[in-house]
Amino acid sequence: MADIFWWIIFPYITLVIMIVGVLYRYAFQQLTWAAPSTEFFEKKWLRIGSPLFHYGIVFAFIGHVMGVVIPKSFYTTLGISFELYHTGAIIGGGFAGLMVVVGLIILLIRKMTVDRVRIHATFADFYTVIALLIVAGLGAYMTIIYNTTVVEYEYRATIGPWFRSLFIFQPKYQLMAGVPLLFKIHIICAFGLFASIPFTRLIHFYSLPVKYLSRAPQQYRSRSHFKRRRI
Amino acid sequence: MRIKAQVAMVMNLDKCIGCHTCSVTCKNTWTNRPGTEYMWFNNVETRPGPGYPKRWEDTNRFKGGWVYKNGKLSLRAGGPITKLANIFYNPNMPSLNDYYEPWTYDYQHLINSPKKENLPVARPKSMITGKYIDKPEWGPNWDDDLAGGSEIVPLDPNVEKLQEHIAMEYEKAFMMYLPRICEHCLNPSCVASCPSGAIYKRDEDGIVLVDKESCRGWRFCMNGCPYHKVYYNWNTHKAEKCNFCYPRTEAGLPTICSETCVGRIRYIGVILYDADRVKEAASVENPKDLYESQLSVFLDPFDPEVIEEAKKAGINEEWIKAAQDSPVYKMAIKWKIALPLHPEYRTMPMVWYVPPLSPIMNHIVNEDELSTDGYIPAVDQMRIPMEYLASILTADDTEVIRNVLLKLTAMRVHMRAKTVGGIDELKQSQLLKEAGLTVEMTEDMARLLAVSKYNERFVIPTGRREMDDDLYYEQGACSIEELAPPEGMVTYPFERGK
């Protein structure tokens, strides 16, 4: 029963909260949608912490796509062996994980010690950083230490297929039964974090301004936009 | 030709008394909310001085505006790819310390203090952290009227450029006021710097505005604007800026800073320009040519061809008439006595300045008998170094400044001859000729600069509401758009701005 809850019910609940919440905020709360930067208050520590964390998490995201979304068969057809894949994953993933964790620690200390930043930080801001730190800390620990000292866990045979099965609405929860506890906690925490996206500063994850690359430098707009819909 | 209308402003610095009334009324109207305490959409700087924010003209540090490199116009801080790479940390952005930490005073203590031997005082208290500030070290107009003198003045980036050492002795010191608002540029670099596309220039009147619903708080506008007139609200995490008091100008009223200006230094009018030529005009090689090339973008509102094109572009009779009567057109284009602020930033600013005259350094003897030849060198000996004015207004071209000062001097001499007399008529007409003025022009100029009334200083047509909106459909609907969309006209976020 517990397996059904954690690997079917819980992921779907959290994903639904995230999707509905983000859409709701996009439709009705545009004025609250921003990347709530505190660079205006403090620049010195942000200069190190923020790029470390953000670039780290971009690499980590790519790593997760490579490990969990892309099926194992893809690598075998390319001729990439188990050893080669895991060496790459440990080095690349470990590096990204370290960047994220070190960046987050700097940002958290900054949030706690710099007056201007701390006083304007909300509960949600602290929650976000600490939750990210737990998820990323577990991830980095598994990649760097667990994988090298305990066992090189082949998540591409269990977690990967389970994750993909969520999106075709035929969740293979049985696959998760034998997964090491650390991985399970990492996944549960991550889904918990997804659910909090619409309610925290993490919302800015959805506003990467890619359109900027292709738009005209100068923007003109007409004042009038209450035009009758043309039928 | 793509004709657009621009509502523009001229400030006659010769009449600015530095009273800050414009700043105060502006602040009370627009920036008296949490998160905006440090913002001054309008501020008055004492020059020479570092200005607000401190050393805003230091383009090497903040990297604002445009540069012309290898035949291409590009943002000094870098284009979209550089911006996206720096999106997690913007190295060129100013921080609160570059403005100042706003504070209030602990007035409650004056009332609640127990009986003590000494009078209670109201201590300064930060409006950012709520903590006491024992020793405020910088604040709005901290350097007003050259306060701080020889310690503060050298921080002015324009002073650093001056060849000669600026004397700070009382007899030789100079001073002027520089009121600043958003320039509502023709080629705004804040607009081009915004990754979200939230800043835009309004089609109807050229006012540059921030769409706060699209703004995501990336903050590249803060340093992308070389005039530092886009601010970051730390409370709402959105950009805010001077909006040229559009609710007032749409109703035909001047901005609040102009309305309340004690010295009546401000003029507002419409200018027609060719939007297709802006980029080309901003891309001339030599920065000294930017002033003339900006003038070449403006269109003559009396030219029948221009009038016809303007009508085709949806600009109505009222606006064309306003462009013809525009005091800005007269001062900036016809008489060429108003100059743009820092044209070398290549943003084509649309708030123009008449440079101030200043006392002549050497005592002029027998002014009654002074000839033309006597006044011309006098222009060169004014207290405010011409190089300084040129550094602010003409990309270091002193010749342009000299011409303007000569015109203003000739105007004074002519009007004095007319009202007081005692000046040789022939010599006086020679001075006018030297300055490139006719008698009629000079007297028009004197009227507009000195005694013009409200409706001559502010020629503002009302907003062109009838042009695009479907008024039939909107009748009976709530006029407060956005807050309450008219009945039957639901808009969704993905439809906005279309």
XYZ file of C-alpha atoms in Angstrom:
729
model
C 0.000 0.000 0.000
C 2.777 2.353 0.960
C 4.369 1.728 -2.417
C 1.169 2.660 -4.218
C 0.921 5.861 -2.229
C 4.515 7.030 -2.661
C 5.042 5.989 -6.269
C 1.594 6.611 -7.764
C -0.637 8.811 -5.649
C 1.974 11.187 -4.250
C 3.710 12.004 -7.583
C 0.405 12.639 -9.313
C -0.916 14.841 -6.500
C 2.224 16.949 -6.452
C 2.373 17.275 -10.241
C -1.290 18.300 -10.383
C -0.712 20.922 -7.671
C 2.238 22.233 -9.653
C 0.488 22.376 -13.017
C -2.795 23.829 -11.759
C -0.957 26.273 -9.475
C 1.368 27.530 -12.187
C -1.476 27.970 -14.660
C -3.586 29.759 -12.060
C -0.744 32.105 -11.202
C -0.036 32.742 -14.866
C -3.652 33.609 -15.540
C -4.497 35.665 -12.480
C -1.344 36.627 -10.575
C 0.961 38.089 -13.219
C 1.816 40.998 -10.943
C 3.416 38.608 -8.447
C 5.367 36.657 -11.060
C 9.034 37.643 -11.008
C 12.535 36.498 -10.200
C 12.637 38.135 -6.762
C 16.284 39.054 -6.821
C 18.063 40.568 -3.840
C 21.067 41.637 -5.906
C 19.953 45.202 -5.317
C 20.656 44.727 -1.594
C 23.821 42.658 -1.699
C 26.138 41.899 -4.601
C 29.357 40.466 -3.222
C 28.181 37.064 -2.039
C 25.487 36.762 -4.664
C 28.176 37.062 -7.282
C 29.630 33.724 -6.178
C 26.570 31.941 -4.835
C 23.978 32.642 -7.477
C 25.867 31.625 -10.652
C 27.271 28.548 -8.858
C 23.822 27.410 -7.835
C 22.001 28.313 -11.034
C 24.529 26.932 -13.479
C 24.907 23.870 -11.250
C 21.206 23.211 -11.342
C 21.097 23.653 -15.116
C 23.808 20.967 -15.439
C 22.020 18.785 -12.889
C 18.788 19.139 -14.843
C 20.531 18.017 -18.021
C 22.056 15.139 -16.064
C 18.649 14.016 -14.841
C 17.279 14.121 -18.368
C 20.210 11.951 -19.468
C 19.829 9.481 -16.630
C 16.102 9.249 -16.033
C 14.277 10.425 -19.133
C 16.493 8.880 -21.829
C 16.086 5.073 -21.714
C 19.010 2.773 -21.135
C 18.493 1.144 -24.528
C 19.437 4.421 -26.165
C 22.904 4.219 -24.626
C 23.370 0.550 -25.449
C 22.551 1.169 -29.110
C 25.140 3.956 -29.080
C 27.575 1.455 -27.615
C 28.123 3.245 -24.332
C 28.976 0.670 -21.691
C 27.742 0.582 -18.070
C 31.168 1.619 -16.809
C 31.587 4.474 -19.217
C 28.119 5.830 -18.463
C 28.583 5.692 -14.713
C 32.050 7.201 -14.750
C 30.637 10.085 -16.775
C 27.605 10.369 -14.517
C 29.692 10.390 -11.345
C 32.143 13.018 -12.628
C 29.608 15.249 -14.378
C 26.838 14.769 -11.862
C 29.191 15.103 -8.930
C 30.536 18.345 -10.273
C 27.059 19.765 -10.863
C 25.889 18.534 -7.465
C 28.814 20.191 -5.710
C 28.156 23.460 -7.519
C 24.525 23.397 -6.441
C 25.263 22.525 -2.831
C 28.096 25.019 -2.384
C 26.046 27.729 -4.109
C 23.033 27.030 -1.927
C 25.079 27.104 1.261
C 26.522 30.499 0.293
C 23.056 31.788 -0.545
C 21.586 30.440 2.684
C 24.304 31.996 4.830
C 23.835 35.249 2.943
C 20.100 35.084 3.507
C 20.645 34.588 7.219
C 23.427 37.063 7.863
C 22.914 40.053 5.570
C 20.386 42.302 7.326
C 18.780 43.783 4.231
C 18.272 40.357 2.689
C 17.158 38.534 5.841
C 14.595 41.111 6.878
C 12.821 40.937 3.532
C 13.052 37.137 3.200
C 9.765 35.324 3.716
C 9.108 31.875 5.154
C 8.701 30.628 1.575
C 12.168 31.944 0.685
C 13.854 30.044 3.502
C 11.736 26.972 2.817
C 12.816 27.020 -0.829
C 16.517 27.231 -0.111
C 16.442 24.606 2.645
C 14.281 22.192 0.641
C 16.570 22.582 -2.365
C 19.551 22.022 -0.127
C 18.066 18.744 1.166
C 17.216 17.465 -2.315
C 20.512 18.576 -3.846
C 22.531 17.440 -0.829
C 21.055 13.925 -1.054
C 21.636 13.899 -4.801
C 25.228 15.008 -4.510
C 25.859 12.530 -1.668
C 24.464 9.651 -3.706
C 26.428 10.584 -6.795
C 29.746 11.297 -5.174
C 29.917 9.104 -2.066
C 27.234 6.392 -2.198
C 28.023 5.514 -5.805
C 31.743 5.207 -5.185
C 31.763 3.542 -1.761
C 28.594 1.408 -1.453
C 27.291 0.417 -4.846
C 27.055 1.893 -8.317
C 23.290 1.793 -8.381
C 21.794 1.197 -11.819
C 18.829 3.615 -11.596
C 18.348 3.381 -15.337
C 16.733 -0.043 -14.793
C 14.297 0.992 -12.046
C 13.823 4.713 -11.410
C 14.068 5.676 -15.080
C 11.330 3.334 -16.362
C 9.132 4.157 -13.348
C 9.496 7.923 -13.977
C 8.685 7.558 -17.658
C 5.726 5.316 -16.870
C 4.165 8.181 -14.890
C 3.723 10.141 -18.099
C 1.936 7.415 -19.991
C -0.390 6.986 -16.989
C 0.604 3.389 -16.393
C 2.861 3.816 -13.353
C 5.069 0.774 -12.723
C 5.300 1.269 -8.972
C 6.637 -2.258 -8.415
C 9.947 -1.138 -9.932
C 10.516 1.164 -6.981
C 10.279 -1.554 -4.327
C 13.954 -2.459 -4.385
C 15.386 1.034 -4.772
C 17.805 2.090 -1.982
C 16.216 4.263 0.694
C 18.396 7.310 -0.068
C 17.170 7.414 -3.654
C 13.573 7.091 -2.447
C 13.922 10.039 -0.070
C 15.583 12.102 -2.803
C 12.662 11.438 -5.158
C 9.941 12.097 -2.593
C 11.568 15.365 -1.512
C 11.934 16.432 -5.138
C 8.256 15.849 -5.850
C 7.397 17.787 -2.698
C 9.500 20.630 -4.064
C 7.675 20.516 -7.409
C 4.383 21.029 -5.592
C 5.730 24.177 -3.937
C 6.761 25.850 -7.208
C 3.555 27.881 -7.703
C 3.706 29.232 -4.159
C 7.348 30.267 -3.967
C 10.033 32.193 -5.820
C 10.731 28.990 -7.777
C 8.029 30.197 -10.175
C 10.686 32.141 -12.075
C 11.979 28.819 -13.351
C 9.192 29.038 -15.926
C 10.152 32.460 -17.255
C 13.498 31.937 -18.941
C 13.290 34.713 -21.557
C 14.261 32.755 -24.664
C 12.131 34.996 -26.866
C 14.610 37.806 -26.156
C 17.092 36.181 -28.533
C 14.858 36.631 -31.544
C 12.791 39.728 -30.861
C 13.381 43.244 -32.242
C 15.407 45.468 -29.880
C 12.824 48.240 -29.879
C 9.288 47.493 -28.780
C 6.360 49.686 -29.710
C 2.909 49.114 -28.327
C -0.313 50.901 -28.898
C -2.114 52.176 -25.840
C -5.340 50.783 -27.033
C -5.820 47.080 -26.666
C -9.494 46.908 -25.928
C -10.289 46.246 -29.507
C -13.423 44.495 -30.470
C -12.674 40.967 -31.449
C -12.811 40.600 -35.162
C -15.203 37.864 -36.137
C 8.600 57.122 -43.726
C 6.985 55.904 -40.527
C 5.787 59.017 -38.709
C 5.334 58.851 -34.967
C 4.511 61.592 -32.503
C 6.605 62.143 -29.389
C 5.685 64.171 -26.338
C 8.939 65.865 -25.349
C 10.223 68.323 -22.787
C 12.662 71.205 -22.681
C 14.146 72.492 -19.443
C 15.627 75.959 -19.426
C 18.528 75.537 -17.015
C 19.119 79.267 -17.046
C 16.030 79.622 -14.886
C 16.331 76.589 -12.597
C 16.732 77.716 -9.005
C 17.269 74.224 -7.598
C 14.271 74.309 -5.254
C 13.416 70.591 -5.720
C 9.698 71.312 -5.918
C 9.510 69.108 -9.026
C 11.168 66.218 -7.167
C 8.894 66.550 -4.167
C 5.626 66.697 -6.085
C 6.759 63.831 -8.266
C 7.677 61.750 -5.248
C 4.377 62.454 -3.540
C 2.553 61.437 -6.693
C 4.435 58.331 -7.769
C 7.038 56.928 -5.398
C 5.741 57.125 -1.851
C 5.089 53.395 -1.442
C 7.133 50.621 0.192
C 9.882 49.525 -2.181
C 10.020 52.890 -3.918
C 11.422 55.037 -1.127
C 14.793 55.383 -2.784
C 13.371 56.202 -6.218
C 13.215 59.695 -7.640
C 11.578 59.673 -11.078
C 12.521 63.357 -11.052
C 15.616 64.556 -9.268
C 17.627 67.768 -9.316
C 21.373 67.447 -9.231
C 23.879 70.127 -8.342
C 26.633 70.145 -10.919
C 29.541 69.598 -10.697
C 28.776 66.602 -8.530
C 28.410 62.833 -8.707
C 24.633 62.985 -9.256
C 22.043 60.346 -8.443
C 22.784 57.490 -8.371
C 26.378 58.274 -7.538
C 28.501 58.594 -10.692
C 25.682 57.540 -13.012
C 27.642 58.925 -15.954
C 30.412 56.402 -15.387
C 29.627 54.250 -18.430
C 32.731 52.139 -17.909
C 31.233 50.813 -14.717
C 27.514 50.597 -15.416
C 27.770 49.973 -19.157
C 24.594 51.828 -20.091
C 23.434 52.945 -23.513
C 24.725 51.960 -26.928
C 28.099 51.737 -28.593
C 28.916 51.966 -32.251
C 31.487 49.361 -33.078
C 32.559 47.876 -36.422
C 29.707 49.585 -38.209
C 27.119 48.186 -35.829
C 25.041 49.670 -33.054
C 24.961 47.417 -29.990
C 24.228 47.635 -26.288
C 27.300 48.539 -24.273
C 26.482 45.903 -21.664
C 26.152 43.247 -24.360
C 23.400 41.787 -26.466
C 20.808 39.100 -25.702
C 23.291 36.222 -25.470
C 25.564 38.044 -23.004
C 22.487 39.060 -21.038
C 21.136 35.517 -20.774
C 24.585 34.327 -19.675
C 24.605 37.011 -16.961
C 21.012 36.501 -15.927
C 21.950 34.934 -12.574
C 24.172 37.838 -11.628
C 24.337 41.180 -13.390
C 27.857 42.517 -12.838
C 27.025 46.057 -14.011
C 23.929 46.674 -11.957
C 24.039 49.398 -9.307
C 23.004 48.419 -5.786
C 21.113 50.314 -3.108
C 24.388 51.790 -1.855
C 24.860 53.565 -5.182
C 21.592 55.396 -4.552
C 21.276 55.721 -0.778
C 19.609 53.881 2.075
C 16.316 55.665 2.662
C 15.454 56.508 6.235
C 12.794 58.070 8.364
C 13.047 59.362 11.928
C 11.875 57.703 15.107
C 9.291 60.380 15.818
C 7.428 58.168 18.293
C 10.320 58.537 20.662
C 9.637 62.268 20.942
C 6.206 61.444 22.332
C 6.888 58.270 24.303
C 10.221 59.167 25.859
C 10.147 59.207 29.663
C 11.089 62.401 31.435
C 14.813 62.868 31.132
C 17.408 65.456 31.796
C 18.047 65.992 28.093
C 15.546 66.579 25.316
C 14.634 63.381 23.435
C 15.736 63.213 19.820
C 14.280 61.421 16.821
C 17.001 59.085 15.565
C 17.280 58.208 11.891
C 15.839 54.782 11.164
C 16.405 52.801 7.966
C 13.353 52.245 5.804
C 14.967 49.102 4.444
C 15.930 47.258 7.621
C 14.049 49.230 10.279
C 17.293 49.592 12.218
C 18.743 52.820 13.508
C 21.334 54.457 11.293
C 23.734 56.147 13.652
C 25.480 58.136 11.001
C 23.821 58.613 7.619
C 26.599 59.049 5.075
C 24.713 59.635 1.867
C 21.184 60.628 1.013
C 19.049 62.398 -1.541
C 20.826 65.598 -2.579
C 23.536 65.034 -0.015
C 25.763 67.143 -2.250
C 23.174 69.876 -2.810
C 24.654 73.299 -3.617
C 28.199 71.884 -3.710
C 27.972 70.530 -0.139
C 31.007 68.384 0.427
C 32.944 70.717 -1.865
C 36.357 69.591 -2.862
C 35.755 66.084 -1.505
C 32.603 65.399 -3.504
C 32.989 67.477 -6.671
C 35.916 65.471 -8.126
C 33.667 62.383 -8.132
C 31.817 63.900 -11.100
C 32.851 61.901 -14.204
C 32.565 65.086 -16.310
C 35.027 66.853 -14.033
C 37.499 64.004 -14.443
C 37.476 64.653 -18.169
C 38.197 68.370 -17.898
C 41.701 69.305 -18.910
C 42.133 72.125 -16.480
C 41.930 71.716 -12.765
C 38.677 72.986 -11.324
C 39.354 75.607 -8.736
C 37.300 75.211 -5.614
C 38.119 78.642 -4.263
C 35.010 80.607 -3.546
C 35.735 83.264 -6.149
C 36.165 80.783 -8.938
C 33.763 77.978 -8.081
C 30.847 77.380 -10.443
C 27.567 75.641 -10.011
C 24.448 74.755 -11.933
C 21.361 72.644 -11.427
C 20.415 69.706 -13.587
C 16.852 68.444 -13.118
C 16.470 64.962 -14.585
C 13.557 62.757 -15.532
C 13.315 59.775 -17.866
C 14.404 60.902 -21.317
C 11.703 58.912 -23.152
C 14.353 58.254 -25.795
C 13.707 57.574 -29.455
C 16.197 54.699 -29.291
C 15.755 53.580 -25.679
C 18.403 51.150 -24.454
C 16.248 50.091 -21.485
C 13.696 48.712 -23.937
C 16.384 46.835 -25.827
C 17.863 45.553 -22.543
C 14.653 44.008 -21.229
C 14.727 40.218 -21.640
C 10.983 39.986 -20.976
C 10.026 42.658 -23.503
C 8.133 44.400 -20.718
C 9.369 47.920 -21.468
C 7.908 49.529 -24.537
C 7.514 52.835 -26.285
C 3.948 53.906 -26.764
C 2.882 54.322 -30.370
C 0.672 57.324 -29.718
C 2.978 59.621 -27.748
C 6.367 57.947 -27.449
C 6.171 57.607 -23.674
C 8.336 54.722 -22.462
C 6.463 52.527 -20.003
C 6.956 49.298 -18.053
C 4.306 46.619 -18.356
C 4.446 45.326 -14.800
C 2.545 42.186 -15.675
C 5.238 41.096 -18.113
C 8.180 42.359 -16.048
C 9.995 39.444 -14.439
C 12.481 41.526 -12.498
C 15.644 40.627 -14.448
C 16.965 44.187 -13.768
C 19.006 44.698 -16.946
C 17.103 47.947 -17.499
C 18.621 49.402 -14.326
C 22.036 49.735 -15.871
C 20.936 49.426 -19.500
C 19.504 52.918 -19.156
C 22.590 55.184 -19.140
C 20.599 57.854 -17.297
C 19.683 55.369 -14.548
C 16.043 56.279 -14.688
C 14.602 52.788 -14.432
C 14.388 51.584 -10.851
C 13.886 48.215 -9.186
C 11.115 48.021 -6.639
C 12.548 45.618 -4.062
C 9.106 45.053 -2.633
C 7.220 44.027 -5.767
C 10.368 42.880 -7.661
C 9.304 44.843 -10.719
C 10.834 47.770 -12.600
C 9.368 51.239 -12.221
C 10.114 54.435 -14.040
C 8.944 57.936 -14.884
C 5.806 57.618 -16.982
C 5.682 61.258 -18.106
C 2.554 61.492 -15.918
C 0.598 59.924 -18.762
C -2.732 60.128 -16.931
C -2.214 63.901 -16.940
C -0.737 64.337 -20.416
C -3.508 62.206 -21.921
C -5.911 64.759 -20.495
C -3.885 67.627 -21.972
C -2.266 68.575 -18.668
C 1.477 68.978 -18.100
C 3.405 66.489 -15.967
C 3.310 67.188 -12.239
C 6.979 68.240 -12.240
C 6.262 70.826 -14.935
C 2.994 71.957 -13.438
C 4.601 72.747 -10.093
C 7.908 74.121 -11.375
C 8.498 77.354 -9.494
C 10.942 78.801 -12.005
C 8.655 77.812 -14.907
C 11.655 76.298 -16.609
C 9.806 73.410 -18.242
C 8.142 73.268 -21.631
C 6.189 70.375 -23.083
C 5.301 69.878 -26.710
C 4.862 67.391 -29.502
C 7.521 66.511 -32.036
C 6.947 64.439 -35.161
C 9.727 62.095 -36.162
C 10.498 59.375 -38.637
C 10.791 56.119 -36.701
C 12.401 54.395 -39.684
C 15.399 56.711 -39.518
C 16.134 56.384 -35.782
C 18.556 53.483 -35.954
C 20.473 54.980 -38.839
C 20.707 58.351 -37.068
C 22.007 56.712 -33.898
C 24.689 54.941 -35.927
C 26.889 57.826 -37.006
C 30.567 57.267 -36.390
C 31.590 60.446 -34.593
C 29.734 61.094 -31.303
C 29.904 64.826 -32.032
C 27.677 64.305 -35.057
C 24.935 62.677 -32.991
C 23.292 65.980 -32.095
C 22.844 67.005 -35.731
C 21.857 63.518 -36.774
C 19.186 63.426 -34.074
C 17.828 66.720 -35.401
C 17.636 65.162 -38.857
C 15.139 62.560 -37.604
C 12.594 65.222 -36.703
C 10.038 66.267 -39.275
C 8.803 69.714 -40.171
C 5.141 69.858 -39.041
C 4.421 72.605 -41.577
C 5.536 70.536 -44.574
C 2.358 69.481 -46.475
C 3.926 66.138 -47.333
C 4.639 65.438 -43.661
C 1.112 66.457 -42.705
C -0.341 64.066 -45.248
C 1.872 61.201 -44.115
C 1.054 61.939 -40.481
C -2.656 61.755 -41.193
C -2.129 58.429 -42.892
C -0.304 57.216 -39.787
C -3.379 58.033 -37.700
C -2.097 61.290 -36.198
C -5.088 63.609 -36.006
C -5.433 67.343 -36.706
C -5.163 68.261 -33.047
C -1.787 66.583 -32.756
C -0.475 68.087 -35.987
C -1.569 71.521 -34.794
C 0.152 70.863 -31.462
C 3.331 69.854 -33.294
C 3.219 73.173 -35.164
C 2.766 75.176 -31.962
C 5.184 73.029 -30.003
C 7.573 75.035 -27.793
C 9.940 72.068 -27.931
C 10.034 72.217 -31.717
C 10.881 75.912 -31.549
C 13.648 75.617 -28.981
C 15.249 72.381 -30.072
C 14.850 72.496 -33.844
C 13.990 75.999 -35.013
C 16.225 78.087 -32.780
C 18.630 75.300 -31.754
C 19.002 76.587 -28.219
C 17.994 73.348 -26.487
C 20.359 70.384 -26.459
C 19.952 66.682 -25.623
C 21.541 65.261 -22.472
C 24.575 63.090 -23.248
C 23.890 62.432 -26.941
C 26.942 60.155 -26.969
C 24.878 57.429 -25.274
C 23.120 57.109 -28.649
C 19.689 56.691 -27.098
C 18.298 59.862 -28.753
C 16.960 61.400 -25.539
C 13.847 63.556 -25.758
C 14.218 65.790 -22.712
C 16.244 68.770 -23.916
C 18.157 71.433 -22.029
C 18.831 75.105 -22.634
C 22.326 75.528 -21.158
C 22.664 78.098 -18.372
C 24.429 81.406 -18.754
C 26.745 82.193 -15.887
C 28.569 85.249 -14.541
C 31.443 86.435 -16.648
C 34.751 85.800 -14.921
C 36.463 89.050 -15.749
C 34.737 92.242 -14.810
C 33.436 93.957 -17.911
C 34.055 97.686 -17.827
C 31.744 100.187 -19.496
C 29.113 97.668 -20.391
C 26.985 100.485 -21.789
C 29.488 100.979 -24.541
C 30.355 97.357 -24.988
C 30.539 96.429 -28.635
C 29.760 93.140 -30.300
C 33.418 92.389 -30.143
C 33.183 92.817 -26.402
C 30.379 90.324 -25.885
C 31.758 87.563 -28.021
C 34.838 86.941 -25.859
C 32.609 87.383 -22.822
C 30.774 84.219 -23.810
C 34.069 82.381 -23.607
C 34.782 83.693 -20.152
C 31.680 82.523 -18.373
C 32.112 80.882 -15.050
C 30.830 77.468 -16.020
C 33.583 76.097 -18.285
C 32.267 75.473 -21.757
C 34.026 72.114 -21.737
C 31.936 71.116 -18.753
C 28.650 71.991 -20.442
C 29.871 70.315 -23.624
C 30.690 67.162 -21.699
C 27.081 66.990 -20.479
C 25.134 68.241 -23.480
C 27.045 67.889 -26.739
C 29.509 64.995 -26.515
C 32.359 67.454 -25.879
C 31.592 69.725 -28.832
C 32.192 73.204 -27.347
C 31.336 74.935 -30.610
C 27.663 73.983 -30.287
C 27.545 75.208 -26.676
C 29.242 78.414 -27.676
C 26.636 79.097 -30.348
C 23.790 78.588 -27.901
C 25.371 80.823 -25.263
C 25.979 83.454 -27.907
C 22.326 83.319 -28.931
C 21.180 83.694 -25.345
C 23.587 86.587 -24.775
C 22.534 88.310 -27.984
C 18.910 87.926 -26.936
C 19.644 89.622 -23.634
C 21.519 92.455 -25.248
C 18.768 92.985 -27.801
C 15.995 92.989 -25.231
C 17.967 95.309 -23.037
C 18.502 97.678 -25.932
C 14.796 97.529 -26.640
C 13.500 98.111 -23.128
C 16.286 100.101 -21.446
C 18.179 101.475 -24.415
C 21.688 102.831 -24.365
C 23.190 100.199 -26.611
C 24.477 101.053 -30.054
C 21.892 99.780 -32.529
C 24.312 98.923 -35.265
C 26.630 97.016 -33.001
C 23.688 95.277 -31.437
C 22.463 94.096 -34.824
C 25.968 92.855 -35.539
C 25.799 90.714 -32.428
C 22.488 89.239 -33.571
C 24.023 88.456 -36.933
C 27.012 86.827 -35.286
C 24.621 84.652 -33.263
C 22.626 83.796 -36.379
C 19.421 85.415 -35.196
C 16.869 87.768 -36.694
C 15.074 90.425 -34.668
C 11.769 88.606 -34.977
C 13.285 85.292 -33.881
C 15.042 86.937 -30.972
C 11.874 88.529 -29.696
C 9.917 85.281 -30.066
C 12.675 83.553 -28.148
C 12.639 86.157 -25.411
C 8.892 85.810 -25.058
C 8.944 81.996 -24.836
C 11.919 81.908 -22.475
C 10.883 84.728 -20.188
C 7.201 85.587 -20.077
C 5.296 82.829 -21.858
C 2.055 81.755 -20.234
C 0.838 78.314 -19.236
C -0.722 77.499 -22.601
C 2.381 78.600 -24.478
C 4.729 76.551 -22.336
C 2.537 73.466 -22.379
C 1.056 72.594 -25.741
C -0.274 69.133 -25.053
C -3.024 67.586 -27.156
C -5.297 65.167 -25.356
C -4.822 61.429 -25.771
C -5.969 59.999 -29.057
C -8.607 57.818 -27.531
C -10.924 58.080 -30.485
C -8.397 56.567 -32.867
C -8.283 52.904 -32.014
C -10.760 52.007 -29.363
C -14.186 50.887 -30.314
C -15.997 53.571 -28.396
C -19.405 52.322 -29.436
C -18.613 48.967 -27.918
C -17.144 50.491 -24.791
C -19.894 52.922 -23.923
C -21.308 52.384 -20.502
C -18.317 50.247 -19.522
C -15.991 50.978 -16.657
C -13.293 53.412 -17.646
C -10.706 51.991 -15.290
C -9.271 49.561 -17.749
C -7.255 46.592 -16.468
C -8.899 46.817 -13.047
C -12.282 46.126 -14.505
C -12.378 45.148 -18.149
C -15.451 46.451 -19.913
C -18.314 44.048 -19.826
C -18.224 41.412 -22.490
C -14.562 42.045 -23.260
C -12.707 39.494 -21.203
C -8.989 39.569 -21.919
C -6.643 36.743 -21.160
C -2.957 37.261 -20.368
C -1.854 35.696 -23.629
C -3.895 38.292 -25.502
C -2.447 41.332 -23.778
C -0.324 43.707 -25.727
C -1.674 42.529 -29.056
